[in-house]
Amino acid sequence: MIMLDLALIEKYISDTFLNNSDNNKYKQETFNIINRFFNMTDVAYDDLTRQDMLDIYSQLAIMKMNVFQSHKSKISDFMKWMYETGNGSIKPLEEIREIFFENVDRTAFYDTYYFENLADLNGLMEDVFGKDICDFSTFRCAALLVWHGIPVKHLPDILKSDFKDDGTITDPFTGEVFHISPMVIPYLRNYRDADTFDSGKFGGMTVPYKQTQYLFRTYKSAHMTDKQLINTSSNAIKAAAETGRIFQWERIYDSGLYYRVHEYEKLHGNVSRNDYELLRELFKMDHIDLTKQRQRYYLSQKFDEYQEFKRYKYSD
């Protein structure tokens, strides 16, 4: 049995990439991808089966088809090199060729990172953070708006006055008006109007927010940067650790997006994979140029990812 040696990966990198400093970052990324993949199994290289590699891919957090395809291509190229240089058999390469995105069981990742609906997300946050305005309220309100379809990087410039009592809120970057679910309007309104919050970080003290016109603020910042707002997820993830759920902005956004597409299908029937104009509208990808085949293909990939989400979350 041939066990995988780090020296083999290094030799592959050396043989494959030009000795050019411009390639150093890509070389390191490729090394890390290959090394991590084979470190996720105790099975000897020549004994790897399709199921062994499916198990590896089930452990990897690869939720997008194009990322999966790029990853598989790198592993396959390495396996081809292993065979051609006499360092391994052709069997692993033949086995990985029979693995496709839809074959991988991602149940654990959907259960961990994705939310079936707003009640799922809001209920988790209420259980973990409580119902009152607290240290986590800035994150919680941001997550609720991201689920509704406002990109997290657009949030810092939202004014308190942009959120109306009727539950409408305007994206300052696009001018789009979003209608917030009645389920969470009271909490967002309370956050908007709060002058203070109860802080567990400061031993239960009541701490004042910075006085500001902006909706998202802290006791230190009157106008958060997008980086500061994005980083609020770190403490939220720690607080939710015992639940087994993890907050990630992109997946919160996609959870809301896919929920709304599913609701559309319930009203209007199933959407076609090749109805590019409708897909562009539903997935909110106005930047996609439908005259370009590669960009149409990206829409189809997004549709396939939605279909998988639907199978996991909404199958009867």
Tab-separated table of C-alpha atoms in Angstrom:
chain	number	residue	atom	x	y	z
A	1	MET	CA	0.000	0.000	0.000
A	2	ILE	CA	1.264	3.469	-0.894
A	3	MET	CA	0.584	5.991	1.853
A	4	LEU	CA	0.487	9.633	0.794
A	5	ASP	CA	3.617	11.543	1.702
A	6	LEU	CA	3.898	15.327	1.947
A	7	ALA	CA	7.027	15.063	-0.175
A	8	LEU	CA	4.890	13.749	-3.042
A	9	ILE	CA	2.613	16.783	-2.908
A	10	GLU	CA	5.652	19.069	-2.837
A	11	LYS	CA	7.148	17.217	-5.827
A	12	TYR	CA	3.851	17.548	-7.723
A	13	ILE	CA	3.758	21.289	-7.028
A	14	SER	CA	7.371	21.600	-8.173
A	15	ASP	CA	6.738	19.623	-11.369
A	16	THR	CA	3.478	21.369	-12.209
A	17	PHE	CA	4.102	25.059	-11.569
A	18	LEU	CA	6.757	27.318	-13.016
A	19	ASN	CA	9.287	28.526	-10.467
A	20	ASN	CA	7.850	32.010	-10.573
A	21	SER	CA	7.151	34.144	-7.522
A	22	ASP	CA	3.831	35.173	-9.093
A	23	ASN	CA	2.689	31.554	-8.660
A	24	ASN	CA	3.585	31.280	-4.971
A	25	LYS	CA	0.118	32.045	-3.628
A	26	TYR	CA	-1.601	29.642	-6.035
A	27	LYS	CA	1.012	26.963	-5.317
A	28	GLN	CA	0.380	27.254	-1.574
A	29	GLU	CA	-3.399	27.139	-2.063
A	30	THR	CA	-3.087	24.014	-4.234
A	31	PHE	CA	-0.785	22.361	-1.692
A	32	ASN	CA	-3.241	23.103	1.126
A	33	ILE	CA	-6.230	21.761	-0.832
A	34	ILE	CA	-4.498	18.477	-1.680
A	35	ASN	CA	-2.980	18.019	1.773
A	36	ARG	CA	-6.272	18.669	3.563
A	37	PHE	CA	-8.191	16.312	1.272
A	38	PHE	CA	-5.958	13.320	1.952
A	39	ASN	CA	-5.632	14.147	5.653
A	40	MET	CA	-9.374	13.633	6.052
A	41	THR	CA	-9.128	9.862	5.662
A	42	ASP	CA	-7.051	7.031	7.137
A	43	VAL	CA	-7.420	4.962	3.965
A	44	ALA	CA	-4.211	4.326	2.019
A	45	TYR	CA	-3.975	6.195	-1.276
A	46	ASP	CA	-4.205	3.139	-3.576
A	47	ASP	CA	-7.157	1.771	-1.592
A	48	LEU	CA	-9.339	4.876	-1.891
A	49	THR	CA	-12.810	4.085	-3.195
A	50	ARG	CA	-15.564	6.299	-4.529
A	51	GLN	CA	-17.358	6.025	-1.167
A	52	ASP	CA	-14.214	6.985	0.740
A	53	MET	CA	-13.951	10.148	-1.311
A	54	LEU	CA	-17.661	10.863	-1.029
A	55	ASP	CA	-17.149	10.720	2.742
A	56	ILE	CA	-14.320	13.237	2.428
A	57	TYR	CA	-16.439	15.573	0.335
A	58	SER	CA	-19.251	15.262	2.867
A	59	GLN	CA	-16.856	16.612	5.499
A	60	LEU	CA	-15.757	19.538	3.352
A	61	ALA	CA	-17.916	22.677	3.436
A	62	ILE	CA	-18.251	22.954	-0.338
A	63	MET	CA	-21.772	24.158	-1.037
A	64	LYS	CA	-21.298	25.706	-4.487
A	65	MET	CA	-21.049	23.664	-7.648
A	66	ASN	CA	-18.320	25.743	-9.295
A	67	VAL	CA	-16.150	25.531	-6.158
A	68	PHE	CA	-16.699	21.768	-6.024
A	69	GLN	CA	-15.723	21.365	-9.671
A	70	SER	CA	-12.574	23.432	-9.218
A	71	HIS	CA	-11.643	21.407	-6.121
A	72	LYS	CA	-12.257	18.065	-7.834
A	73	SER	CA	-10.188	19.214	-10.812
A	74	LYS	CA	-7.184	19.949	-8.567
A	75	ILE	CA	-7.429	16.577	-6.815
A	76	SER	CA	-7.870	14.773	-10.139
A	77	ASP	CA	-4.825	16.489	-11.657
A	78	PHE	CA	-2.761	15.385	-8.685
A	79	MET	CA	-4.037	11.813	-9.009
A	80	LYS	CA	-3.184	11.809	-12.710
A	81	TRP	CA	0.339	12.934	-11.865
A	82	MET	CA	0.607	10.208	-9.197
A	83	TYR	CA	-0.255	7.556	-11.786
A	84	GLU	CA	1.922	8.930	-14.574
A	85	THR	CA	4.966	9.193	-12.305
A	86	GLY	CA	4.529	5.691	-10.888
A	87	ASN	CA	3.697	6.911	-7.402
A	88	GLY	CA	0.197	5.496	-7.294
A	89	SER	CA	-2.291	3.345	-9.154
A	90	ILE	CA	-4.912	4.634	-11.565
A	91	LYS	CA	-7.726	3.367	-9.328
A	92	PRO	CA	-8.280	6.552	-7.227
A	93	LEU	CA	-8.431	8.633	-10.420
A	94	GLU	CA	-11.039	6.299	-11.917
A	95	GLU	CA	-13.037	6.415	-8.682
A	96	ILE	CA	-13.086	10.219	-8.354
A	97	ARG	CA	-14.242	10.570	-11.976
A	98	GLU	CA	-17.526	8.998	-10.857
A	99	ILE	CA	-18.173	11.607	-8.165
A	100	PHE	CA	-20.429	14.534	-9.006
A	101	PHE	CA	-21.728	17.481	-7.000
A	102	GLU	CA	-25.185	15.961	-6.577
A	103	ASN	CA	-23.706	12.689	-5.209
A	104	VAL	CA	-22.299	14.291	-2.070
A	105	ASP	CA	-24.369	14.082	1.106
A	106	ARG	CA	-24.391	17.614	2.533
A	107	THR	CA	-27.142	17.019	5.095
A	108	ALA	CA	-24.910	17.939	8.024
A	109	PHE	CA	-23.955	21.234	6.418
A	110	TYR	CA	-27.508	22.210	5.578
A	111	ASP	CA	-28.498	21.402	9.151
A	112	THR	CA	-25.584	23.469	10.485
A	113	TYR	CA	-25.435	26.532	8.252
A	114	TYR	CA	-28.806	26.948	6.547
A	115	PHE	CA	-32.265	27.925	7.781
A	116	GLU	CA	-35.544	26.506	6.561
A	117	ASN	CA	-37.390	29.783	7.003
A	118	LEU	CA	-37.358	33.005	9.015
A	119	ALA	CA	-38.897	31.311	12.051
A	120	ASP	CA	-35.974	28.876	12.103
A	121	LEU	CA	-33.381	31.678	12.082
A	122	ASN	CA	-35.249	34.021	14.414
A	123	GLY	CA	-36.169	31.248	16.830
A	124	LEU	CA	-32.551	30.146	17.126
A	125	MET	CA	-31.381	33.703	17.802
A	126	GLU	CA	-34.127	34.261	20.358
A	127	ASP	CA	-33.190	31.037	22.153
A	128	VAL	CA	-29.476	31.912	22.184
A	129	PHE	CA	-29.522	35.690	22.683
A	130	GLY	CA	-32.828	36.216	24.506
A	131	LYS	CA	-35.645	38.596	23.635
A	132	ASP	CA	-34.221	41.846	25.005
A	133	ILE	CA	-31.891	44.358	23.390
A	134	CYS	CA	-28.414	43.111	24.298
A	135	ASP	CA	-24.805	42.702	23.134
A	136	PHE	CA	-25.970	40.550	20.228
A	137	SER	CA	-28.787	42.776	18.979
A	138	THR	CA	-26.679	44.453	16.300
A	139	PHE	CA	-25.762	41.054	14.867
A	140	ARG	CA	-29.305	39.746	15.234
A	141	CYS	CA	-30.895	42.665	13.394
A	142	ALA	CA	-28.261	42.502	10.676
A	143	ALA	CA	-28.895	38.773	10.208
A	144	LEU	CA	-32.650	39.366	9.928
A	145	LEU	CA	-32.154	41.970	7.193
A	146	VAL	CA	-29.645	39.793	5.342
A	147	TRP	CA	-32.170	36.934	5.367
A	148	HIS	CA	-34.687	39.321	3.793
A	149	GLY	CA	-32.248	39.998	0.951
A	150	ILE	CA	-30.146	43.037	1.856
A	151	PRO	CA	-26.415	42.258	1.381
A	152	VAL	CA	-24.458	42.602	4.606
A	153	LYS	CA	-22.105	45.170	3.040
A	154	HIS	CA	-25.066	47.462	2.383
A	155	LEU	CA	-26.173	47.535	6.010
A	156	PRO	CA	-23.777	50.037	7.642
A	157	ASP	CA	-25.198	52.990	5.696
A	158	ILE	CA	-28.842	52.287	6.547
A	159	LEU	CA	-30.298	55.133	8.567
A	160	LYS	CA	-32.743	54.701	11.425
A	161	SER	CA	-35.166	56.729	9.308
A	162	ASP	CA	-34.841	54.183	6.485
A	163	PHE	CA	-36.726	51.656	8.626
A	164	LYS	CA	-40.384	52.645	8.836
A	165	ASP	CA	-42.904	51.602	11.458
A	166	ASP	CA	-44.868	49.707	8.809
A	167	GLY	CA	-41.909	47.346	8.391
A	168	THR	CA	-40.504	48.677	5.130
A	169	ILE	CA	-36.801	49.421	4.867
A	170	THR	CA	-34.797	50.941	2.032
A	171	ASP	CA	-31.436	49.651	0.823
A	172	PRO	CA	-29.357	52.849	0.568
A	173	PHE	CA	-27.193	51.409	-2.217
A	174	THR	CA	-29.948	50.284	-4.584
A	175	GLY	CA	-33.002	52.202	-3.398
A	176	GLU	CA	-34.943	48.922	-3.242
A	177	VAL	CA	-37.664	48.823	-0.625
A	178	PHE	CA	-37.925	45.598	1.381
A	179	HIS	CA	-41.016	44.469	3.260
A	180	ILE	CA	-39.980	42.923	6.551
A	181	SER	CA	-41.949	40.026	7.994
A	182	PRO	CA	-44.336	41.056	10.805
A	183	MET	CA	-42.693	38.321	12.878
A	184	VAL	CA	-39.559	40.424	13.444
A	185	ILE	CA	-40.743	44.026	12.965
A	186	PRO	CA	-41.153	44.635	16.748
A	187	TYR	CA	-37.587	43.516	17.483
A	188	LEU	CA	-36.125	45.642	14.682
A	189	ARG	CA	-38.186	48.607	15.811
A	190	ASN	CA	-37.029	48.186	19.421
A	191	TYR	CA	-33.413	48.033	18.256
A	192	ARG	CA	-33.855	51.134	16.111
A	193	ASP	CA	-35.342	53.119	18.986
A	194	ALA	CA	-33.094	51.840	21.786
A	195	ASP	CA	-30.706	54.257	23.500
A	196	THR	CA	-29.141	51.535	25.648
A	197	PHE	CA	-28.692	47.762	25.804
A	198	ASP	CA	-28.166	45.222	28.574
A	199	SER	CA	-24.593	43.997	28.352
A	200	GLY	CA	-23.492	40.587	29.551
A	201	LYS	CA	-19.989	41.606	28.527
A	202	PHE	CA	-20.047	44.315	31.216
A	203	GLY	CA	-21.631	42.160	33.913
A	204	GLY	CA	-25.254	42.974	33.157
A	205	MET	CA	-24.770	46.737	33.092
A	206	THR	CA	-26.981	48.960	30.998
A	207	VAL	CA	-24.703	50.437	28.339
A	208	PRO	CA	-25.554	53.385	26.075
A	209	TYR	CA	-25.333	53.176	22.318
A	210	LYS	CA	-23.508	55.948	20.515
A	211	GLN	CA	-25.998	58.623	19.521
A	212	THR	CA	-26.241	58.478	15.735
A	213	GLN	CA	-28.537	58.609	12.738
A	214	TYR	CA	-27.358	55.161	11.623
A	215	LEU	CA	-29.313	52.012	12.410
A	216	PHE	CA	-26.292	49.815	13.090
A	217	ARG	CA	-24.160	51.107	15.930
A	218	THR	CA	-22.441	49.951	19.101
A	219	TYR	CA	-21.375	51.555	22.368
A	220	LYS	CA	-18.096	52.466	20.626
A	221	SER	CA	-19.091	53.136	17.040
A	222	ALA	CA	-21.691	55.570	15.710
A	223	HIS	CA	-21.215	54.391	12.122
A	224	MET	CA	-19.963	50.844	11.752
A	225	THR	CA	-17.818	49.802	8.812
A	226	ASP	CA	-18.843	46.743	6.826
A	227	LYS	CA	-15.874	44.879	8.322
A	228	GLN	CA	-17.002	45.706	11.868
A	229	LEU	CA	-20.531	44.572	11.128
A	230	ILE	CA	-19.370	41.369	9.442
A	231	ASN	CA	-17.182	40.593	12.463
A	232	THR	CA	-20.170	40.680	14.827
A	233	SER	CA	-20.858	37.116	13.714
A	234	SER	CA	-17.766	35.854	15.583
A	235	ASN	CA	-19.211	36.287	19.082
A	236	ALA	CA	-22.636	35.169	17.864
A	237	ILE	CA	-21.124	31.905	16.612
A	238	LYS	CA	-19.454	31.323	19.991
A	239	ALA	CA	-22.704	32.007	21.825
A	240	ALA	CA	-24.552	29.478	19.639
A	241	ALA	CA	-21.855	26.788	19.817
A	242	GLU	CA	-23.872	24.378	21.967
A	243	THR	CA	-26.731	24.380	19.455
A	244	GLY	CA	-24.568	22.940	16.683
A	245	ARG	CA	-25.659	25.769	14.377
A	246	ILE	CA	-23.268	28.269	12.798
A	247	PHE	CA	-24.025	31.743	11.486
A	248	GLN	CA	-22.455	32.637	8.145
A	249	TRP	CA	-23.578	35.714	6.263
A	250	GLU	CA	-23.625	34.191	2.800
A	251	ARG	CA	-25.625	31.190	3.938
A	252	ILE	CA	-28.108	33.301	5.871
A	253	TYR	CA	-28.590	35.338	2.687
A	254	ASP	CA	-29.000	32.231	0.517
A	255	SER	CA	-31.426	30.677	3.021
A	256	GLY	CA	-33.741	33.664	2.633
A	257	LEU	CA	-33.243	33.805	-1.128
A	258	TYR	CA	-34.028	30.122	-1.627
A	259	TYR	CA	-37.040	30.338	0.676
A	260	ARG	CA	-38.498	33.113	-1.495
A	261	VAL	CA	-37.838	31.186	-4.712
A	262	HIS	CA	-39.598	28.185	-3.178
A	263	GLU	CA	-42.559	30.379	-2.252
A	264	TYR	CA	-42.634	31.679	-5.839
A	265	GLU	CA	-42.723	28.116	-7.156
A	266	LYS	CA	-45.594	27.237	-4.827
A	267	LEU	CA	-47.615	30.042	-6.403
A	268	HIS	CA	-46.493	29.870	-10.029
A	269	GLY	CA	-45.204	26.344	-10.598
A	270	ASN	CA	-41.681	24.994	-10.944
A	271	VAL	CA	-39.048	27.257	-12.457
A	272	SER	CA	-37.075	25.966	-15.443
A	273	ARG	CA	-33.296	25.637	-15.246
A	274	ASN	CA	-33.044	27.401	-18.615
A	275	ASP	CA	-35.439	30.282	-17.971
A	276	TYR	CA	-32.519	32.655	-17.597
A	277	GLU	CA	-34.448	35.905	-17.416
A	278	LEU	CA	-36.605	34.601	-14.587
A	279	LEU	CA	-33.627	33.048	-12.801
A	280	ARG	CA	-31.744	36.341	-12.984
A	281	GLU	CA	-34.725	38.106	-11.437
A	282	LEU	CA	-35.378	35.528	-8.721
A	283	PHE	CA	-31.730	35.201	-7.720
A	284	LYS	CA	-31.284	38.992	-7.795
A	285	MET	CA	-28.359	38.850	-10.209
A	286	ASP	CA	-28.945	41.904	-12.363
A	287	HIS	CA	-25.239	41.994	-13.213
A	288	ILE	CA	-25.534	38.751	-15.233
A	289	ASP	CA	-25.195	39.315	-19.000
A	290	LEU	CA	-27.572	36.824	-20.614
A	291	THR	CA	-25.795	37.133	-23.980
A	292	LYS	CA	-22.759	35.378	-22.480
A	293	GLN	CA	-22.960	31.601	-22.234
A	294	ARG	CA	-20.638	31.385	-19.226
A	295	GLN	CA	-22.841	33.751	-17.235
A	296	ARG	CA	-26.000	31.863	-18.220
A	297	TYR	CA	-24.284	28.706	-17.024
A	298	TYR	CA	-23.618	30.399	-13.668
A	299	LEU	CA	-27.356	31.014	-13.318
A	300	SER	CA	-28.023	27.340	-14.045
A	301	GLN	CA	-25.490	26.374	-11.372
A	302	LYS	CA	-27.243	28.634	-8.881
A	303	PHE	CA	-30.516	26.961	-9.810
A	304	ASP	CA	-28.969	23.535	-9.143
A	305	GLU	CA	-27.777	24.721	-5.721
A	306	TYR	CA	-31.296	25.941	-4.976
A	307	GLN	CA	-32.726	22.573	-6.022
A	308	GLU	CA	-30.423	20.803	-3.602
A	309	PHE	CA	-31.397	23.182	-0.788
A	310	LYS	CA	-35.038	22.502	-1.611
A	311	ARG	CA	-34.519	18.734	-1.465
A	312	TYR	CA	-32.895	18.946	1.953
A	313	LYS	CA	-35.171	21.530	3.531
A	314	TYR	CA	-38.556	21.098	1.873
A	315	SER	CA	-38.822	17.482	0.746
A	316	ASP	CA	-41.937	15.791	2.058
